[in-house]
């Protein structure tokens, strides 16, 4: 059984995973060092008859050392995260869209609205599907997220993408899938009694498949 | 009294009661920070204020302005009450306390009548966030004034029964601190809610 | 408020309500100074006994005034402890219920799941039916039908269970025990005073908390069920009954928390005043034990944070009952759902530090005592706590990275959050420094103290993942955060609580807790805790969402079911281990080994008071001559010098 991150299929996902793995190693090493020190101290300085504890009140030099070291590490991590975060979430760095889909969350479904052949929303040829998100591979997809009732959260584990949806507000997120396949879109924010089981599917098509799907589902009427 | 016990008493810059009131005011401030924060979030999040749905509503700025002055005067008279007892003038203490209480009640009365008029004009708790936050924020302050008036009434009652003296008047002090806090809070709310 | 004035005068003249101590003051004074540390057990014992005797004579308190509406800080502390422990079992029981559902979705809960036959016809088939028959009248079978048909936990009921588990654990267990119980019991004793500044307010604080707990528990039995919007109560889910179907449950939740807020307010006014004004002579701020520092800082945090929650709860109640739309943006002229999150977390993040700081304080008492060494870097420990308390106010947005808050704010909050890791790291290194070249005694409180440090390390390190905005995109709202919070609050706060209970038990009840049972409890808890919560990190990395009742509904989570079952089994073991604590607690209260005045050879003032501590605590208010951690001072014969021991006196105690 796989007990690590699920397969990543988005262009920015690797950046998230790299940061995750970096933090994993930093925290693992920190944990091992601290725990090893702790255990060593517990063994070395256990109470033995005749031995007395040494009176040490502290050490300013050490305090400064570990304060600086921790500050440097956490600041370094913060610096590494800025570009990744902005790339995924910043509205100013949003890459231009090849495909736009409107996703409206409601208790307990994802309503996916496609603009239809005219490329415009709120026109007659819009296509509405429940829980089925179809996108082409290697294309930049914009998802305009909203909700009709409470807060939900659009979560695609394989894309490393998560964004809460808010009623009466549109939030645009983007992704570019790197591999065709079918992936799950659970709701990640408690949204009511059937929150568990609120589930959509993302189907990433190869360009040819996508065109075929479009031809079938977006017939010019 | 043990000698050490005396030492503790004398090293305190503030008595327990006064200190407790100041600490309480810290919590009161945070309560209003929460409500004013909510007000500001709505205010900043709305293109126009009042929102278009309530564009016709005019808050009674002038009357409330006069009311503001009344409340500030009551703060002054309350302070005079404290000064009076510090100089051991019991009669002046009584008069000033009563005067302050009357001003406080007058403030509440005027505000109440304004509320009745506003409700008549259609601004209610249910009229969107504009009406909602208005009544909750102003009402929360009014409740504090009401509480302060009740406290003042108790203090006045004690003053009339000669319970305070030059040396023993912590009750007057704490009540003054609270009263002045409630008075000082009001102009901020007036400017935020009525003027700005 | 009005009687504050009178109260303060009373406190100025403490001996007025302490005739017993006044009478035999000189006598016990001699005892104290001549024989305090000479380990003359019998003698100390006699003295205590006499004292008690006199005490009882002069204080003819009725049962009600002594045990129920008590004004004595020690009794109120014990009341809070009992209250917290009772709620601990309620909250833990709820957790076990939903853990069953997670491991075996849609299967009847064993032992307590009533059969459908019983629910339909009232016909008793199983043992569980018999139990429900005893608890409920026949008309309450409807309750079972709604929540647990055929003994299976319904999704709506599941939501109530985890909502109440968290609410109870946070507001009715950890805070009441850490702040209510330890705060009340320890502050006057450790700063060397006779009682809290405002004993009546202190009693009020406890009884308000009881009222809040009753209202919170009652929510399960109102029509529509209990609050089901999570302990964070995110609006609009919590703001309008139509989204959850929960009507009065959510209202009672909000009202109960408002009352709990009043209780905390009253308590913290009391604590802050007491620490500032009533310290014994010589007890400067930098001679305060660290646990008192932590409780003092926490009182300030509670004082300033809870009113913000109260304001949010008031708005929520208006939304639910008066038709306002503060938190729903769907309505005409509606408000902002994110406002709730901002207000909640502006309170909520300081609240998280309220949950952990006293734990840090308790660990900082236990580690030096059983290492026989001063705490490493006392001043930096204090400044680290103050920094944490200050910075706790500017990190709340890290709960909201994926909420739709402006991403630029996310960057700001990530930076502040990363920085708050620094004082936490400083504290950890200082605890390690305390052990360095010590003489470590592995007593049960010490085991808990060490467990606290190591679990806090894991909880702290796992926090870095969530603080990092890009990584948080993935692990936000997964089991990773569940693992993190439990490592901090269970691994941290609860181990500190267990350690603190065992450590101060001799002073509280005059007896030791049974050490064998305590050790069994510790090891079972430590192992079961890690088996329960460590695998949750793995679930989180796999993307397992929190707050879902049935992971089997998702293809990508089906592979994790084995882990879920393992976690549930460990959770049941963990729950069972706590029964040992409960048994040990009550058994030792009556039958435990009788404790001496200062069984652990501790320097701080609470151990100067006789055991059991009489009304008024000290025969004579002690004078403090030094800091709280004078262990193994070079050139001294004894390895500990009590805070109250006069300067240049020949060393007395210790071995």
mmCIF file of C-alpha atoms in Angstrom, chain A residues 1-6 15-17 19-20 23-28 30-31 33-35 37-38 41-48 51-59 62-63 66-68 70-71 74-75 77-82 84-86 88-91 107-108 147-151 153 155-158 160-169 171 182 184-199 201, chain C residues 155-156 159 162 228-230 234-237 242-244 329-330 337-338 341 371-378 380 401-405 407 410-411 414-415 418-419 421-422 425-426 428-430 432-433 435-442 450 453-454 457-458 461 464-465 468-478 480 538 541-543 545-550 553-556 559-560 563 629-634 636-639:
data_model
loop_
_atom_site.group_PDB
_atom_site.id
_atom_site.type_symbol
_atom_site.label_atom_id
_atom_site.label_comp_id
_atom_site.label_asym_id
_atom_site.label_seq_id
_atom_site.Cartn_x
_atom_site.Cartn_y
_atom_site.Cartn_z
ATOM 1 C CA UNK A 1 0.000 0.000 0.000
ATOM 2 C CA UNK A 2 1.161 3.466 -0.850
ATOM 3 C CA UNK A 3 1.630 5.609 2.200
ATOM 4 C CA UNK A 4 3.165 8.646 0.597
ATOM 5 C CA UNK A 5 1.790 11.530 -1.425
ATOM 6 C CA UNK A 6 -0.595 10.384 -4.165
ATOM 7 C CA UNK A 15 6.793 22.474 -6.433
ATOM 8 C CA UNK A 16 4.445 21.671 -3.560
ATOM 9 C CA UNK A 17 5.857 18.167 -3.260
ATOM 10 C CA UNK A 19 8.697 21.819 -0.457
ATOM 11 C CA UNK A 20 6.924 19.034 1.400
ATOM 12 C CA UNK A 23 10.346 20.186 5.191
ATOM 13 C CA UNK A 24 10.100 16.443 5.722
ATOM 14 C CA UNK A 25 13.876 16.103 5.791
ATOM 15 C CA UNK A 26 14.389 19.204 7.911
ATOM 16 C CA UNK A 27 11.831 18.106 10.487
ATOM 17 C CA UNK A 28 13.019 14.503 10.402
ATOM 18 C CA UNK A 30 15.496 17.998 13.762
ATOM 19 C CA UNK A 31 13.359 15.305 15.348
ATOM 20 C CA UNK A 33 18.667 15.228 16.738
ATOM 21 C CA UNK A 34 16.366 16.417 19.514
ATOM 22 C CA UNK A 35 15.144 12.949 20.409
ATOM 23 C CA UNK A 37 19.888 14.249 22.560
ATOM 24 C CA UNK A 38 16.947 13.743 24.891
ATOM 25 C CA UNK A 41 20.735 12.952 28.365
ATOM 26 C CA UNK A 42 18.222 10.655 30.037
ATOM 27 C CA UNK A 43 20.746 7.817 30.019
ATOM 28 C CA UNK A 44 23.900 9.804 30.771
ATOM 29 C CA UNK A 45 22.443 11.939 33.508
ATOM 30 C CA UNK A 46 20.179 9.451 35.242
ATOM 31 C CA UNK A 47 20.358 9.586 38.982
ATOM 32 C CA UNK A 48 23.223 7.554 40.430
ATOM 33 C CA UNK A 51 26.560 11.932 41.637
ATOM 34 C CA UNK A 52 25.223 15.416 42.012
ATOM 35 C CA UNK A 53 23.644 17.568 39.341
ATOM 36 C CA UNK A 54 25.726 20.438 38.014
ATOM 37 C CA UNK A 55 24.378 23.877 38.781
ATOM 38 C CA UNK A 56 23.839 25.513 35.365
ATOM 39 C CA UNK A 57 21.502 28.465 35.128
ATOM 40 C CA UNK A 58 21.695 28.868 31.382
ATOM 41 C CA UNK A 59 23.921 30.128 28.659
ATOM 42 C CA UNK A 62 23.631 28.963 23.422
ATOM 43 C CA UNK A 63 20.342 30.861 23.577
ATOM 44 C CA UNK A 66 19.651 28.322 18.670
ATOM 45 C CA UNK A 67 17.445 31.382 18.338
ATOM 46 C CA UNK A 68 19.436 32.482 15.289
ATOM 47 C CA UNK A 70 15.834 28.454 14.105
ATOM 48 C CA UNK A 71 15.077 31.924 12.726
ATOM 49 C CA UNK A 74 12.157 29.101 9.205
ATOM 50 C CA UNK A 75 12.838 32.293 7.276
ATOM 51 C CA UNK A 77 11.554 28.045 4.321
ATOM 52 C CA UNK A 78 9.289 31.070 4.112
ATOM 53 C CA UNK A 79 11.403 32.567 1.335
ATOM 54 C CA UNK A 80 11.278 29.317 -0.634
ATOM 55 C CA UNK A 81 7.506 29.207 -0.299
ATOM 56 C CA UNK A 82 6.663 32.692 -1.538
ATOM 57 C CA UNK A 84 5.293 28.637 -5.100
ATOM 58 C CA UNK A 85 2.374 30.146 -3.254
ATOM 59 C CA UNK A 86 2.100 33.096 -5.601
ATOM 60 C CA UNK A 88 -0.602 28.760 -7.486
ATOM 61 C CA UNK A 89 -2.836 31.272 -5.738
ATOM 62 C CA UNK A 90 -1.918 34.866 -6.595
ATOM 63 C CA UNK A 91 -4.553 36.497 -8.808
ATOM 64 C CA UNK A 107 -25.188 20.713 -0.698
ATOM 65 C CA UNK A 108 -23.976 18.063 -1.713
ATOM 66 C CA UNK A 147 -21.185 28.227 -3.902
ATOM 67 C CA UNK A 148 -24.926 28.564 -3.620
ATOM 68 C CA UNK A 149 -25.301 27.786 0.065
ATOM 69 C CA UNK A 150 -22.486 27.207 2.551
ATOM 70 C CA UNK A 151 -18.712 27.055 2.340
ATOM 71 C CA UNK A 153 -13.792 23.255 -0.488
ATOM 72 C CA UNK A 155 -10.018 19.626 -3.404
ATOM 73 C CA UNK A 156 -8.220 17.625 -6.068
ATOM 74 C CA UNK A 157 -5.528 15.667 -4.220
ATOM 75 C CA UNK A 158 -3.731 14.655 -7.401
ATOM 76 C CA UNK A 160 -2.307 19.475 -5.109
ATOM 77 C CA UNK A 161 -5.089 22.008 -5.390
ATOM 78 C CA UNK A 162 -7.515 23.103 -2.716
ATOM 79 C CA UNK A 163 -9.683 26.186 -2.509
ATOM 80 C CA UNK A 164 -12.716 26.966 -0.373
ATOM 81 C CA UNK A 165 -15.771 28.119 -2.262
ATOM 82 C CA UNK A 166 -17.739 31.031 -0.879
ATOM 83 C CA UNK A 167 -21.402 31.838 -1.453
ATOM 84 C CA UNK A 168 -21.952 34.870 -3.681
ATOM 85 C CA UNK A 169 -18.294 35.195 -4.557
ATOM 86 C CA UNK A 171 -12.701 32.716 -6.816
ATOM 87 C CA UNK A 182 -9.791 10.168 -13.809
ATOM 88 C CA UNK A 184 -11.587 12.394 -7.466
ATOM 89 C CA UNK A 185 -12.788 15.827 -6.310
ATOM 90 C CA UNK A 186 -13.876 15.502 -2.684
ATOM 91 C CA UNK A 187 -15.274 18.392 -0.685
ATOM 92 C CA UNK A 188 -12.740 19.238 2.015
ATOM 93 C CA UNK A 189 -14.723 21.671 4.152
ATOM 94 C CA UNK A 190 -17.511 20.484 6.422
ATOM 95 C CA UNK A 191 -20.697 21.453 4.589
ATOM 96 C CA UNK A 192 -23.524 19.585 6.272
ATOM 97 C CA UNK A 193 -24.751 16.101 7.058
ATOM 98 C CA UNK A 194 -23.752 14.607 3.727
ATOM 99 C CA UNK A 195 -20.386 16.315 3.575
ATOM 100 C CA UNK A 196 -18.915 12.851 3.591
ATOM 101 C CA UNK A 197 -19.612 11.534 0.132
ATOM 102 C CA UNK A 198 -19.784 14.905 -1.623
ATOM 103 C CA UNK A 199 -17.617 13.821 -4.479
ATOM 104 C CA UNK A 201 -14.712 13.483 -10.751
ATOM 105 C CA UNK C 155 -23.864 11.016 9.174
ATOM 106 C CA UNK C 156 -25.651 13.920 10.885
ATOM 107 C CA UNK C 159 -21.063 15.533 12.702
ATOM 108 C CA UNK C 162 -16.890 15.329 16.380
ATOM 109 C CA UNK C 228 -22.984 19.928 13.936
ATOM 110 C CA UNK C 229 -20.908 22.638 12.318
ATOM 111 C CA UNK C 230 -17.576 21.675 13.843
ATOM 112 C CA UNK C 234 -18.000 28.070 10.400
ATOM 113 C CA UNK C 235 -20.764 30.311 9.122
ATOM 114 C CA UNK C 236 -23.008 30.186 7.118
ATOM 115 C CA UNK C 237 -23.324 26.484 7.998
ATOM 116 C CA UNK C 242 -31.726 25.275 7.054
ATOM 117 C CA UNK C 243 -28.160 24.158 6.198
ATOM 118 C CA UNK C 244 -27.747 21.596 8.962
ATOM 119 C CA UNK C 329 -23.890 36.595 1.887
ATOM 120 C CA UNK C 330 -26.699 34.930 -0.051
ATOM 121 C CA UNK C 337 -18.981 34.418 5.815
ATOM 122 C CA UNK C 338 -15.260 35.096 6.193
ATOM 123 C CA UNK C 341 -13.572 32.976 10.465
ATOM 124 C CA UNK C 371 16.745 16.716 37.380
ATOM 125 C CA UNK C 372 17.785 18.477 40.598
ATOM 126 C CA UNK C 373 18.978 21.386 38.462
ATOM 127 C CA UNK C 374 17.823 24.948 37.865
ATOM 128 C CA UNK C 375 15.672 25.433 34.794
ATOM 129 C CA UNK C 376 17.946 26.265 31.883
ATOM 130 C CA UNK C 377 17.588 29.919 30.877
ATOM 131 C CA UNK C 378 14.814 31.057 33.230
ATOM 132 C CA UNK C 380 14.594 33.323 28.102
ATOM 133 C CA UNK C 401 -4.921 30.149 3.807
ATOM 134 C CA UNK C 402 -7.422 28.286 1.603
ATOM 135 C CA UNK C 403 -10.498 30.172 2.743
ATOM 136 C CA UNK C 404 -10.585 32.734 -0.030
ATOM 137 C CA UNK C 405 -8.732 35.306 2.027
ATOM 138 C CA UNK C 407 -3.378 35.380 -1.016
ATOM 139 C CA UNK C 410 -1.505 34.435 3.343
ATOM 140 C CA UNK C 411 2.102 35.401 2.743
ATOM 141 C CA UNK C 414 2.953 32.513 6.872
ATOM 142 C CA UNK C 415 5.857 34.738 7.833
ATOM 143 C CA UNK C 418 7.089 30.722 10.891
ATOM 144 C CA UNK C 419 8.509 33.236 13.358
ATOM 145 C CA UNK C 421 8.232 28.628 15.779
ATOM 146 C CA UNK C 422 11.317 30.367 17.184
ATOM 147 C CA UNK C 425 12.064 26.010 19.711
ATOM 148 C CA UNK C 426 13.817 28.068 22.391
ATOM 149 C CA UNK C 428 12.366 22.979 23.765
ATOM 150 C CA UNK C 429 16.109 23.570 23.757
ATOM 151 C CA UNK C 430 15.894 24.993 27.258
ATOM 152 C CA UNK C 432 16.897 19.784 27.015
ATOM 153 C CA UNK C 433 19.421 22.115 28.639
ATOM 154 C CA UNK C 435 18.304 17.772 31.681
ATOM 155 C CA UNK C 436 21.954 18.294 30.685
ATOM 156 C CA UNK C 437 24.291 17.191 33.501
ATOM 157 C CA UNK C 438 21.368 16.749 35.833
ATOM 158 C CA UNK C 439 20.638 13.914 38.179
ATOM 159 C CA UNK C 440 17.470 12.597 36.648
ATOM 160 C CA UNK C 441 14.900 10.749 38.771
ATOM 161 C CA UNK C 442 12.411 8.791 36.677
ATOM 162 C CA UNK C 450 9.624 14.007 29.364
ATOM 163 C CA UNK C 453 8.693 17.531 25.735
ATOM 164 C CA UNK C 454 9.068 14.811 23.134
ATOM 165 C CA UNK C 457 8.570 18.391 19.584
ATOM 166 C CA UNK C 458 6.561 16.261 17.147
ATOM 167 C CA UNK C 461 7.587 20.182 13.894
ATOM 168 C CA UNK C 464 5.811 23.764 10.095
ATOM 169 C CA UNK C 465 4.134 21.842 7.267
ATOM 170 C CA UNK C 468 4.029 26.688 4.830
ATOM 171 C CA UNK C 469 1.369 28.039 2.471
ATOM 172 C CA UNK C 470 2.044 25.864 -0.613
ATOM 173 C CA UNK C 471 2.221 22.654 1.418
ATOM 174 C CA UNK C 472 -0.879 23.755 3.319
ATOM 175 C CA UNK C 473 -2.809 23.850 0.060
ATOM 176 C CA UNK C 474 -2.505 20.105 0.026
ATOM 177 C CA UNK C 475 -2.687 19.113 3.688
ATOM 178 C CA UNK C 476 -5.186 21.728 4.865
ATOM 179 C CA UNK C 477 -8.358 20.081 6.236
ATOM 180 C CA UNK C 478 -6.794 16.641 6.153
ATOM 181 C CA UNK C 480 -2.476 15.996 9.065
ATOM 182 C CA UNK C 538 0.180 9.184 7.075
ATOM 183 C CA UNK C 541 -0.197 12.871 3.536
ATOM 184 C CA UNK C 542 -2.448 10.512 1.613
ATOM 185 C CA UNK C 543 -5.026 13.302 1.384
ATOM 186 C CA UNK C 545 -9.981 14.648 4.640
ATOM 187 C CA UNK C 546 -10.990 15.307 8.214
ATOM 188 C CA UNK C 547 -14.640 15.353 9.291
ATOM 189 C CA UNK C 548 -15.802 12.698 6.808
ATOM 190 C CA UNK C 549 -17.845 9.896 8.290
ATOM 191 C CA UNK C 550 -17.123 7.243 5.700
ATOM 192 C CA UNK C 553 -16.927 6.424 -0.219
ATOM 193 C CA UNK C 554 -13.681 7.597 -1.831
ATOM 194 C CA UNK C 555 -11.610 5.391 -4.098
ATOM 195 C CA UNK C 556 -8.356 7.092 -3.191
ATOM 196 C CA UNK C 559 -6.325 1.713 0.757
ATOM 197 C CA UNK C 560 -6.124 3.474 4.101
ATOM 198 C CA UNK C 563 -4.727 2.310 9.118
ATOM 199 C CA UNK C 629 14.891 26.707 40.937
ATOM 200 C CA UNK C 630 17.798 26.633 43.375
ATOM 201 C CA UNK C 631 18.799 22.986 43.042
ATOM 202 C CA UNK C 632 22.316 21.575 43.518
ATOM 203 C CA UNK C 633 23.768 24.963 44.378
ATOM 204 C CA UNK C 634 27.567 24.588 44.616
ATOM 205 C CA UNK C 636 25.621 23.737 49.692
ATOM 206 C CA UNK C 637 25.211 20.516 51.540
ATOM 207 C CA UNK C 638 21.598 20.069 50.522
ATOM 208 C CA UNK C 639 20.718 19.859 46.833
#
